[in-house]
Short mmCIF file of C-alpha atoms and ligand atoms in Angstrom, two decimals:
data_model
loop_
_atom_site.label_atom_id
_atom_site.label_comp_id
_atom_site.label_asym_id
_atom_site.label_seq_id
_atom_site.Cartn_x
_atom_site.Cartn_y
_atom_site.Cartn_z
CA MET A 1 16.69 21.51 -7.81
CA GLY A 2 16.73 18.81 -10.49
CA LEU A 3 19.29 17.37 -8.60
CA THR A 4 17.58 17.33 -5.28
CA ILE A 5 14.63 16.15 -6.97
CA ILE A 6 16.52 13.26 -8.24
CA VAL A 7 18.46 12.67 -4.85
CA PHE A 8 14.67 12.54 -3.18
CA LEU A 9 13.34 10.07 -5.43
CA ALA A 10 16.58 8.07 -4.89
CA LEU A 11 15.81 7.83 -1.10
CA LEU A 12 12.26 6.98 -2.05
CA MET A 13 13.10 4.21 -3.69
CA GLY A 14 16.06 3.10 -1.46
CA VAL A 15 13.43 3.13 1.54
CA THR A 16 10.88 1.09 -0.26
CA GLY A 17 13.77 -1.49 -1.11
CA SER A 18 12.18 -2.08 -4.62
CA PRO A 19 12.67 -0.45 -8.14
CA ASN A 20 8.48 -0.66 -7.87
CA VAL A 21 7.36 2.41 -6.43
CA THR A 22 5.41 1.25 -3.77
CA ILE A 23 4.05 4.38 -2.40
CA ARG A 24 0.90 4.52 -4.80
CA PRO A 25 -0.51 8.06 -4.38
CA GLU A 26 -3.93 7.52 -5.99
CA ASP A 27 -4.01 10.88 -7.74
CA ALA A 28 -1.90 13.56 -9.29
CA SER A 29 -0.18 15.46 -6.73
CA ALA A 30 2.99 17.74 -5.85
CA ASP A 31 5.70 16.65 -4.19
CA ASP A 32 9.57 17.49 -3.55
CA GLY A 33 9.48 15.77 0.63
CA LEU A 34 11.54 18.91 1.83
CA THR A 35 9.51 22.03 2.06
CA HIS A 36 9.89 23.00 5.66
CA SER A 37 11.73 26.13 4.06
CA THR A 38 10.14 29.08 3.02
CA SER A 39 13.07 29.67 0.71
CA PHE A 40 12.69 26.34 -0.60
CA PRO A 41 11.92 25.96 -4.16
CA GLU A 42 8.66 24.63 -5.01
CA THR A 43 7.85 22.16 -7.77
CA SER A 44 5.77 19.12 -8.22
CA GLU A 45 5.89 16.03 -10.42
CA GLU A 46 3.17 14.54 -11.29
CA MET A 47 2.35 11.34 -10.93
CA GLU A 48 0.41 8.67 -12.63
CA ILE A 49 -3.13 7.82 -11.40
CA VAL A 50 -2.44 4.06 -10.40
CA GLY A 51 1.02 3.12 -9.03
CA GLN A 52 3.89 4.85 -11.05
CA GLN A 53 5.19 7.68 -10.39
CA ASN A 54 5.08 10.27 -13.52
CA VAL A 55 7.58 12.81 -12.86
CA SER A 56 7.35 15.86 -14.73
CA VAL A 57 10.58 18.04 -15.04
CA PRO A 58 10.87 20.36 -12.43
CA GLU A 59 10.86 24.13 -13.15
CA GLU A 60 13.45 26.41 -11.14
CA ALA A 61 10.88 28.40 -9.23
CA PHE A 62 11.52 30.07 -5.88
CA GLU A 63 8.44 30.35 -3.83
CA ASP A 64 7.36 31.47 -0.48
CA VAL A 65 5.44 28.44 0.97
CA MET A 66 2.85 31.05 2.06
CA ALA A 67 2.50 32.89 -1.55
CA THR A 68 -0.34 35.31 -1.37
CA GLY A 69 -2.09 36.63 -4.16
CA GLU A 70 -1.78 34.95 -8.01
CA LEU A 71 -0.48 31.30 -7.47
CA ASN A 72 1.62 29.06 -9.14
CA PRO A 73 -0.87 26.79 -10.29
CA ASN A 74 1.63 23.87 -10.21
CA HIS A 75 3.62 25.21 -6.68
CA TYR A 76 2.56 23.53 -3.39
CA PRO A 77 0.92 26.11 -2.09
CA ALA A 78 -2.04 25.55 -4.82
CA GLN A 79 -1.46 21.93 -4.91
CA ARG A 80 -1.70 21.64 -1.22
CA ALA A 81 -5.35 23.63 -1.33
CA ALA A 82 -6.46 21.89 -4.15
CA LYS A 83 -5.78 18.48 -2.59
CA ALA A 84 -8.05 19.79 0.59
CA VAL A 85 -10.99 20.24 -2.24
CA GLN A 86 -10.01 16.66 -3.26
CA HIS A 87 -10.90 15.54 0.11
CA TYR A 88 -13.90 17.67 0.61
CA LEU A 89 -15.35 15.95 -2.52
CA ASN A 90 -14.72 12.58 -1.55
CA THR A 91 -16.36 12.98 1.78
CA ARG A 92 -19.48 14.01 -0.50
CA TYR A 93 -19.50 12.25 -3.49
CA GLY A 94 -17.23 9.21 -2.52
CA SER A 95 -18.01 5.41 -3.02
CA PRO A 96 -16.78 2.34 -3.90
CA TYR A 97 -16.93 3.36 -7.52
CA ARG A 98 -16.55 7.09 -7.41
CA VAL A 99 -13.11 8.40 -6.04
CA LEU A 100 -12.82 11.80 -6.90
CA ILE A 101 -8.89 12.96 -7.33
CA LEU A 102 -7.18 15.96 -8.16
CA ASN A 103 -6.34 16.19 -11.99
CA ARG A 104 -4.85 19.61 -12.70
CA VAL A 105 -5.24 23.41 -10.91
CA HIS A 106 -5.82 25.65 -13.15
CA SER A 107 -5.82 28.72 -11.13
CA GLY A 108 -5.14 29.83 -7.68
CA PHE A 109 -5.07 32.78 -5.73
CA ALA A 110 -4.05 32.95 -2.04
CA GLU A 111 -5.40 35.99 0.64
CA ASP A 112 -4.71 36.61 4.39
CA VAL A 113 -8.34 36.71 5.95
CA ALA A 114 -7.76 39.23 8.94
CA ASP A 115 -7.77 37.04 12.12
CA SER A 116 -9.44 33.85 10.89
CA GLY A 117 -6.92 32.75 8.51
CA ARG A 118 -5.92 32.04 4.86
CA LYS A 119 -8.08 31.97 1.93
CA TYR A 120 -7.48 30.11 -1.52
CA LYS A 121 -9.66 30.34 -4.30
CA LEU A 122 -9.15 27.87 -6.96
CA GLU A 123 -10.09 26.62 -10.33
CA ILE A 124 -8.91 22.70 -10.68
CA SER A 125 -10.20 19.73 -12.65
CA VAL A 126 -10.92 16.73 -10.99
CA GLN A 127 -11.13 13.35 -12.12
CA ASP A 128 -12.67 9.97 -11.18
CA LEU A 129 -9.83 7.74 -10.31
CA ILE A 130 -12.33 4.67 -12.15
CA SER A 131 -14.07 6.15 -15.34
CA ASN A 132 -11.12 8.89 -15.59
CA LYS A 133 -13.57 11.30 -16.35
CA THR A 134 -12.89 14.66 -15.54
CA GLU A 135 -14.46 17.55 -14.29
CA LYS A 136 -13.94 21.45 -13.70
CA CYS A 137 -14.46 22.84 -10.16
CA THR A 138 -14.29 26.09 -8.40
CA ALA A 139 -13.39 26.03 -4.79
CA GLU A 140 -12.46 28.27 -1.96
CA VAL A 141 -10.28 26.83 0.93
CA LEU A 142 -9.89 28.44 4.39
CA PHE A 143 -7.55 27.39 6.35
CA PRO A 144 -8.12 29.20 10.04
CA ARG A 145 -5.47 30.59 11.77
CA GLY A 146 -5.65 29.77 15.25
CA GLU A 147 -3.42 28.21 17.99
CA GLN A 148 -5.60 24.50 17.88
CA GLN A 149 -5.14 23.12 14.64
CA ARG A 150 -9.03 23.14 12.87
CA PRO A 151 -10.19 21.72 9.36
CA PRO A 152 -10.21 23.69 6.32
CA GLN A 153 -13.30 24.94 5.31
CA VAL A 154 -13.97 24.49 1.81
CA GLN A 155 -16.77 25.45 -0.42
CA ALA A 156 -17.03 23.45 -3.98
CA SER A 157 -18.88 23.92 -6.85
CA LEU A 158 -18.70 20.92 -9.51
CA GLU A 159 -20.28 21.22 -13.11
CA GLU A 160 -21.01 18.11 -12.82
CA LEU A 161 -20.10 15.17 -10.78
CA PRO A 162 -17.70 12.74 -13.23
CA ASN A 163 -19.14 9.19 -13.48
CA THR A 164 -22.70 9.29 -11.97
CA ASN A 165 -23.70 5.74 -13.24
CA THR A 166 -22.82 3.95 -10.21
CA LYS A 167 -26.24 3.09 -8.64
CA ALA A 168 -26.29 -0.31 -10.01
CA GLU A 169 -22.55 -1.64 -9.09
CA GLU A 170 -22.88 -0.20 -5.95
CA GLU A 171 -26.09 -1.82 -5.20
CA ALA A 172 -25.21 -5.02 -6.38
CA LEU A 173 -22.05 -5.06 -3.96
CA PHE A 174 -24.18 -3.60 -1.09
CA GLN A 175 -26.64 -6.93 -1.81
CA LYS A 176 -23.81 -9.12 -1.84
CA TYR A 177 -21.71 -8.22 1.40
CA LYS A 178 -24.97 -7.36 3.42
CA THR A 179 -25.90 -10.84 4.01
CA ASN A 180 -22.22 -12.53 3.53
CA GLN A 181 -20.52 -10.71 6.43
CA SER A 182 -17.27 -11.88 5.43
CA LEU A 183 -15.17 -9.22 4.39
CA LEU A 184 -11.48 -9.99 6.03
CA THR A 185 -8.52 -9.01 3.88
CA GLU A 186 -5.09 -7.47 4.09
CA ASN A 187 -2.72 -5.43 2.34
CA LEU A 188 -4.65 -3.20 -0.38
CA PRO A 189 -2.33 -3.27 -2.66
CA ASP A 190 -0.55 -5.88 -1.94
CA SER A 191 3.42 -5.90 -1.75
CA TYR A 192 3.81 -6.33 -5.78
CA GLY A 193 1.25 -3.46 -6.04
CA HIS A 194 -1.39 -5.81 -7.11
CA ILE A 195 -5.67 -5.13 -6.14
CA ASP A 196 -7.37 -8.36 -6.65
CA PRO A 197 -10.10 -7.05 -8.55
CA ASP A 198 -12.69 -8.35 -6.06
CA MET A 199 -11.12 -6.18 -3.38
CA GLU A 200 -10.82 -2.59 -5.67
CA PRO A 201 -14.27 -1.50 -4.28
CA PHE A 202 -12.92 -1.95 -0.74
CA TRP A 203 -9.85 0.31 -1.54
CA HIS A 204 -11.72 3.24 -3.26
CA LEU A 205 -14.35 2.85 -0.17
CA GLY A 206 -10.99 3.05 2.24
CA SER A 207 -10.05 5.90 -0.37
CA THR A 208 -13.57 7.58 0.16
CA ALA A 209 -13.31 7.46 4.19
CA ALA A 210 -9.85 8.20 4.45
CA SER A 211 -10.42 11.35 2.84
CA PHE A 212 -12.57 12.42 5.97
CA ILE A 213 -9.67 12.05 8.23
CA MET A 214 -7.53 13.22 5.06
CA LEU A 215 -9.69 16.31 5.38
CA SER A 216 -9.69 16.67 8.90
CA GLU A 217 -6.42 16.70 9.32
CA SER A 218 -5.26 18.89 6.21
CA THR A 219 -3.51 22.19 6.76
CA GLU A 220 -1.22 24.70 4.66
CA ASN A 221 1.63 22.40 5.00
CA THR A 222 0.28 18.74 4.61
CA LEU A 223 -0.51 16.96 1.29
CA TYR A 224 -1.84 13.38 2.41
CA ASN A 225 -2.61 10.61 0.45
CA MET A 226 -3.71 7.35 1.10
CA ALA A 227 -0.97 4.84 0.68
CA GLN A 228 -2.46 1.64 2.02
CA VAL A 229 -5.31 0.14 3.47
CA ALA A 230 -3.34 -2.29 5.67
CA ASN A 231 -6.60 -4.61 6.63
CA VAL A 232 -10.51 -4.42 6.17
CA THR A 233 -12.76 -6.30 8.45
CA GLN A 234 -16.17 -6.35 7.79
CA LEU A 235 -18.11 -6.27 11.49
CA GLU A 236 -22.27 -7.15 11.53
CA THR A 237 -24.60 -5.28 9.42
CA GLU A 238 -26.64 -2.58 11.49
CA ASN A 239 -29.59 -0.51 10.17
CA ASP A 240 -28.78 -1.82 6.82
CA GLN A 241 -25.57 0.08 6.90
CA LEU A 242 -22.32 -2.25 5.71
CA LYS A 243 -20.11 -1.68 8.54
CA PHE A 244 -16.30 -2.04 8.50
CA ASP A 245 -13.38 -1.31 10.76
CA TYR A 246 -10.20 -0.28 8.56
CA HIS A 247 -6.56 0.17 9.28
CA VAL A 248 -5.73 3.08 6.83
CA LEU A 249 -2.07 4.34 6.04
CA LEU A 250 -1.72 7.77 5.00
CA HIS A 251 1.26 9.32 3.60
CA ASP A 252 2.24 12.69 4.27
CA MET A 253 4.25 13.76 0.94
CA ILE A 254 5.39 17.15 2.86
CA SER A 255 6.81 15.24 5.93
CA GLN A 256 7.24 11.88 4.38
CA GLU A 257 5.64 10.15 7.57
CA ILE A 258 3.27 7.32 7.01
CA ILE A 259 0.34 7.28 9.60
CA HIS A 260 -1.79 5.03 10.98
CA TRP A 261 -5.02 5.55 11.00
CA LYS A 262 -8.01 3.21 12.46
CA LEU A 263 -11.22 4.11 10.94
CA LEU A 264 -14.82 2.93 12.10
CA PHE A 265 -17.83 3.61 9.20
CA THR A 266 -20.73 2.75 7.80
CA TRP A 267 -21.76 2.53 4.26
CA SER A 268 -24.69 2.44 2.08
CA PRO A 269 -25.57 3.32 -1.55
CA PRO A 270 -28.19 5.57 0.02
CA GLU A 271 -26.51 7.03 2.90
CA GLY A 272 -22.61 6.88 1.49
CA VAL A 273 -19.89 6.69 4.15
CA LYS A 274 -20.88 7.73 7.44
CA VAL A 275 -17.43 7.42 10.05
CA LEU A 276 -18.30 6.60 13.44
CA GLN A 277 -14.85 6.62 15.19
CA MET A 278 -11.49 7.75 13.64
CA GLU A 279 -8.48 7.14 15.99
CA LYS A 280 -4.55 8.55 14.98
CA LEU A 281 -2.55 5.05 16.61
CA PRO A 282 0.65 5.60 18.03
CA HIS A 283 2.66 3.78 15.65
CA SER A 284 4.42 6.27 13.48
CA HIS A 285 7.69 5.98 11.88
CA HIS A 286 9.82 8.74 10.01
CA ASN A 287 10.55 7.59 6.10
CA GLU A 288 8.25 4.47 6.92
CA THR A 289 7.24 2.54 3.76
CA PRO A 290 3.49 1.33 3.48
CA GLN A 291 4.87 -2.33 3.01
CA ASN A 292 7.32 -4.09 5.06
CA ASN A 293 9.21 -5.85 2.84
CA ASN A 294 12.17 -6.11 5.26
C1 LIG B 1 7.85 -5.74 -9.51
O1 LIG B 1 6.55 -5.81 -9.43
C2 LIG B 1 6.03 -6.57 -10.56
C3 LIG B 1 4.75 -7.18 -10.67
O2 LIG B 1 4.23 -6.13 -10.90
C4 LIG B 1 6.99 -8.27 -9.85
O3 LIG B 1 6.87 -9.05 -10.96
C5 LIG B 1 8.30 -7.90 -9.56
O4 LIG B 1 8.85 -8.87 -8.84
C6 LIG B 1 8.73 -6.31 -8.78
N1 LIG B 1 9.93 -6.36 -8.69
C7 LIG B 1 10.10 -6.22 -7.28
C8 LIG B 1 11.84 -5.80 -7.13
O5 LIG B 1 9.54 -6.21 -5.98
C1 LIG B 2 3.27 12.03 -17.62
O1 LIG B 2 1.54 12.38 -17.52
C2 LIG B 2 1.57 13.69 -19.01
C3 LIG B 2 0.26 13.76 -18.74
O2 LIG B 2 0.28 14.43 -17.64
C4 LIG B 2 1.89 12.48 -20.19
O3 LIG B 2 2.10 13.62 -21.58
C5 LIG B 2 3.31 11.90 -20.07
O4 LIG B 2 3.85 11.61 -21.09
C6 LIG B 2 3.39 11.04 -18.85
N1 LIG B 2 4.74 11.06 -18.89
C7 LIG B 2 5.55 9.50 -18.77
C8 LIG B 2 6.81 9.43 -18.68
O5 LIG B 2 4.70 9.01 -18.36
C1 LIG B 3 -8.30 4.82 -16.85
O1 LIG B 3 -6.84 5.27 -16.71
C2 LIG B 3 -5.94 3.98 -16.07
C3 LIG B 3 -4.67 4.75 -16.84
O2 LIG B 3 -4.16 5.52 -17.59
C4 LIG B 3 -6.07 2.65 -17.00
O3 LIG B 3 -5.25 2.12 -16.75
C5 LIG B 3 -7.54 2.54 -17.21
O4 LIG B 3 -8.36 1.39 -18.15
C6 LIG B 3 -8.71 3.40 -17.48
N1 LIG B 3 -9.86 3.72 -17.19
C7 LIG B 3 -11.38 3.62 -18.01
C8 LIG B 3 -12.12 2.93 -17.55
O5 LIG B 3 -10.94 4.16 -18.55
C1 LIG B 4 -19.12 -15.11 1.09
O1 LIG B 4 -17.93 -14.49 0.63
C2 LIG B 4 -16.84 -14.75 0.32
C3 LIG B 4 -16.03 -14.39 -0.02
O2 LIG B 4 -15.93 -12.45 0.73
C4 LIG B 4 -16.83 -15.88 -0.25
O3 LIG B 4 -15.72 -16.81 -0.34
C5 LIG B 4 -17.76 -17.27 0.29
O4 LIG B 4 -18.21 -18.17 -0.76
C6 LIG B 4 -19.10 -16.73 0.11
N1 LIG B 4 -20.15 -16.96 0.92
C7 LIG B 4 -21.26 -17.36 0.44
C8 LIG B 4 -22.50 -18.28 1.04
O5 LIG B 4 -21.82 -16.67 -0.26
C1 LIG B 5 -4.37 -4.67 10.74
O1 LIG B 5 -2.92 -3.89 10.15
C2 LIG B 5 -2.30 -3.47 11.47
C3 LIG B 5 -0.77 -2.72 10.96
O2 LIG B 5 -0.16 -3.59 10.55
C4 LIG B 5 -1.98 -3.75 12.41
O3 LIG B 5 -1.58 -3.47 13.61
C5 LIG B 5 -3.56 -4.68 13.39
O4 LIG B 5 -3.01 -5.57 14.12
C6 LIG B 5 -4.00 -5.21 11.87
N1 LIG B 5 -5.54 -5.72 12.31
C7 LIG B 5 -6.13 -6.67 12.19
C8 LIG B 5 -7.63 -7.39 12.55
O5 LIG B 5 -5.56 -7.80 11.33
#
């Protein structure tokens, strides 16, 4: 198992063409990238919040992908369901100054629900990416069964919202860009993994908006992170809502695919993110890296 992980990491670094890790999950995630076979060992690596990979020593563990009953909190089934909770929480609470990420899965339980799908019950901690504050969260995730893929149904209760103190910053950002509709930028982060501090809120806003896509696309077989904002164009403010056209690159850790999406949405402090349109772009290559450094 250790060997598999090392080989995989070598590949990951090989494709990014740089010792700097260029795929930048904004959260703690499970990853071995190779879990199609049901008997494949399920392990998880932890990743540091911004940028660098924090690889924990993988445990020897063999588990069915569709594990039922009590789950190992560090293995894929629990991690993937918990990831859906992360995206759900961002659709509700995300902002340019608050992005919630999965910090840790404490416990997980899965069961088949007759005819409707599989239900996961989870105890997790989520962390605010900006303040680093964590909170406990209890959640249930139902992955519906059926011919047609449907989004998971998530119920989550947070003891408290990590970092509630974002109103003033949100308002200032809103006022700044409401009248000066000039935002036009590319590659957050850039090919050195760097984000201009002025642009950070727009990367966070992109993450929040991308969570709407990632939630609706999540299944028991995916584990999505936003890899990069390829570009962002601010459109004319409408009805007191800032309006943006984002092009985002999502990374599915399981298939190792980078998927391009175009996302049209509005944002204001009182209304939050409202997605107007999301479109999956045909441009989607296996093993492509977020940065084109060749
Ligand atoms: C790695 O990133 C640093 C900045 O974070 C940069 O100075 C360095 O040139 C990068 N190395 C490569 C090989 O891209
Ligand atoms: C990885 O993260 C854990 C906490 O989650 C920390 O204790 C450990 O030191 C980190 N390891 C590295 C190599 O950064
Ligand atoms: C949050 O944690 C990151 C990584 O450990 C650190 O760089 C950052 O300064 C922390 N932010 C705050 C507000 O403590
Ligand atoms: C509008 O914002 C841009 C940066 O987004 C800045 O360069 C420019 O100076 C601003 N213009 C005014 C009139 O504030
Ligand atoms: C945004 O980036 C994508 C991918 O690199 C590109 O196809 C698209 O044309 C860009 N859009 C703008 C407005 O620059």
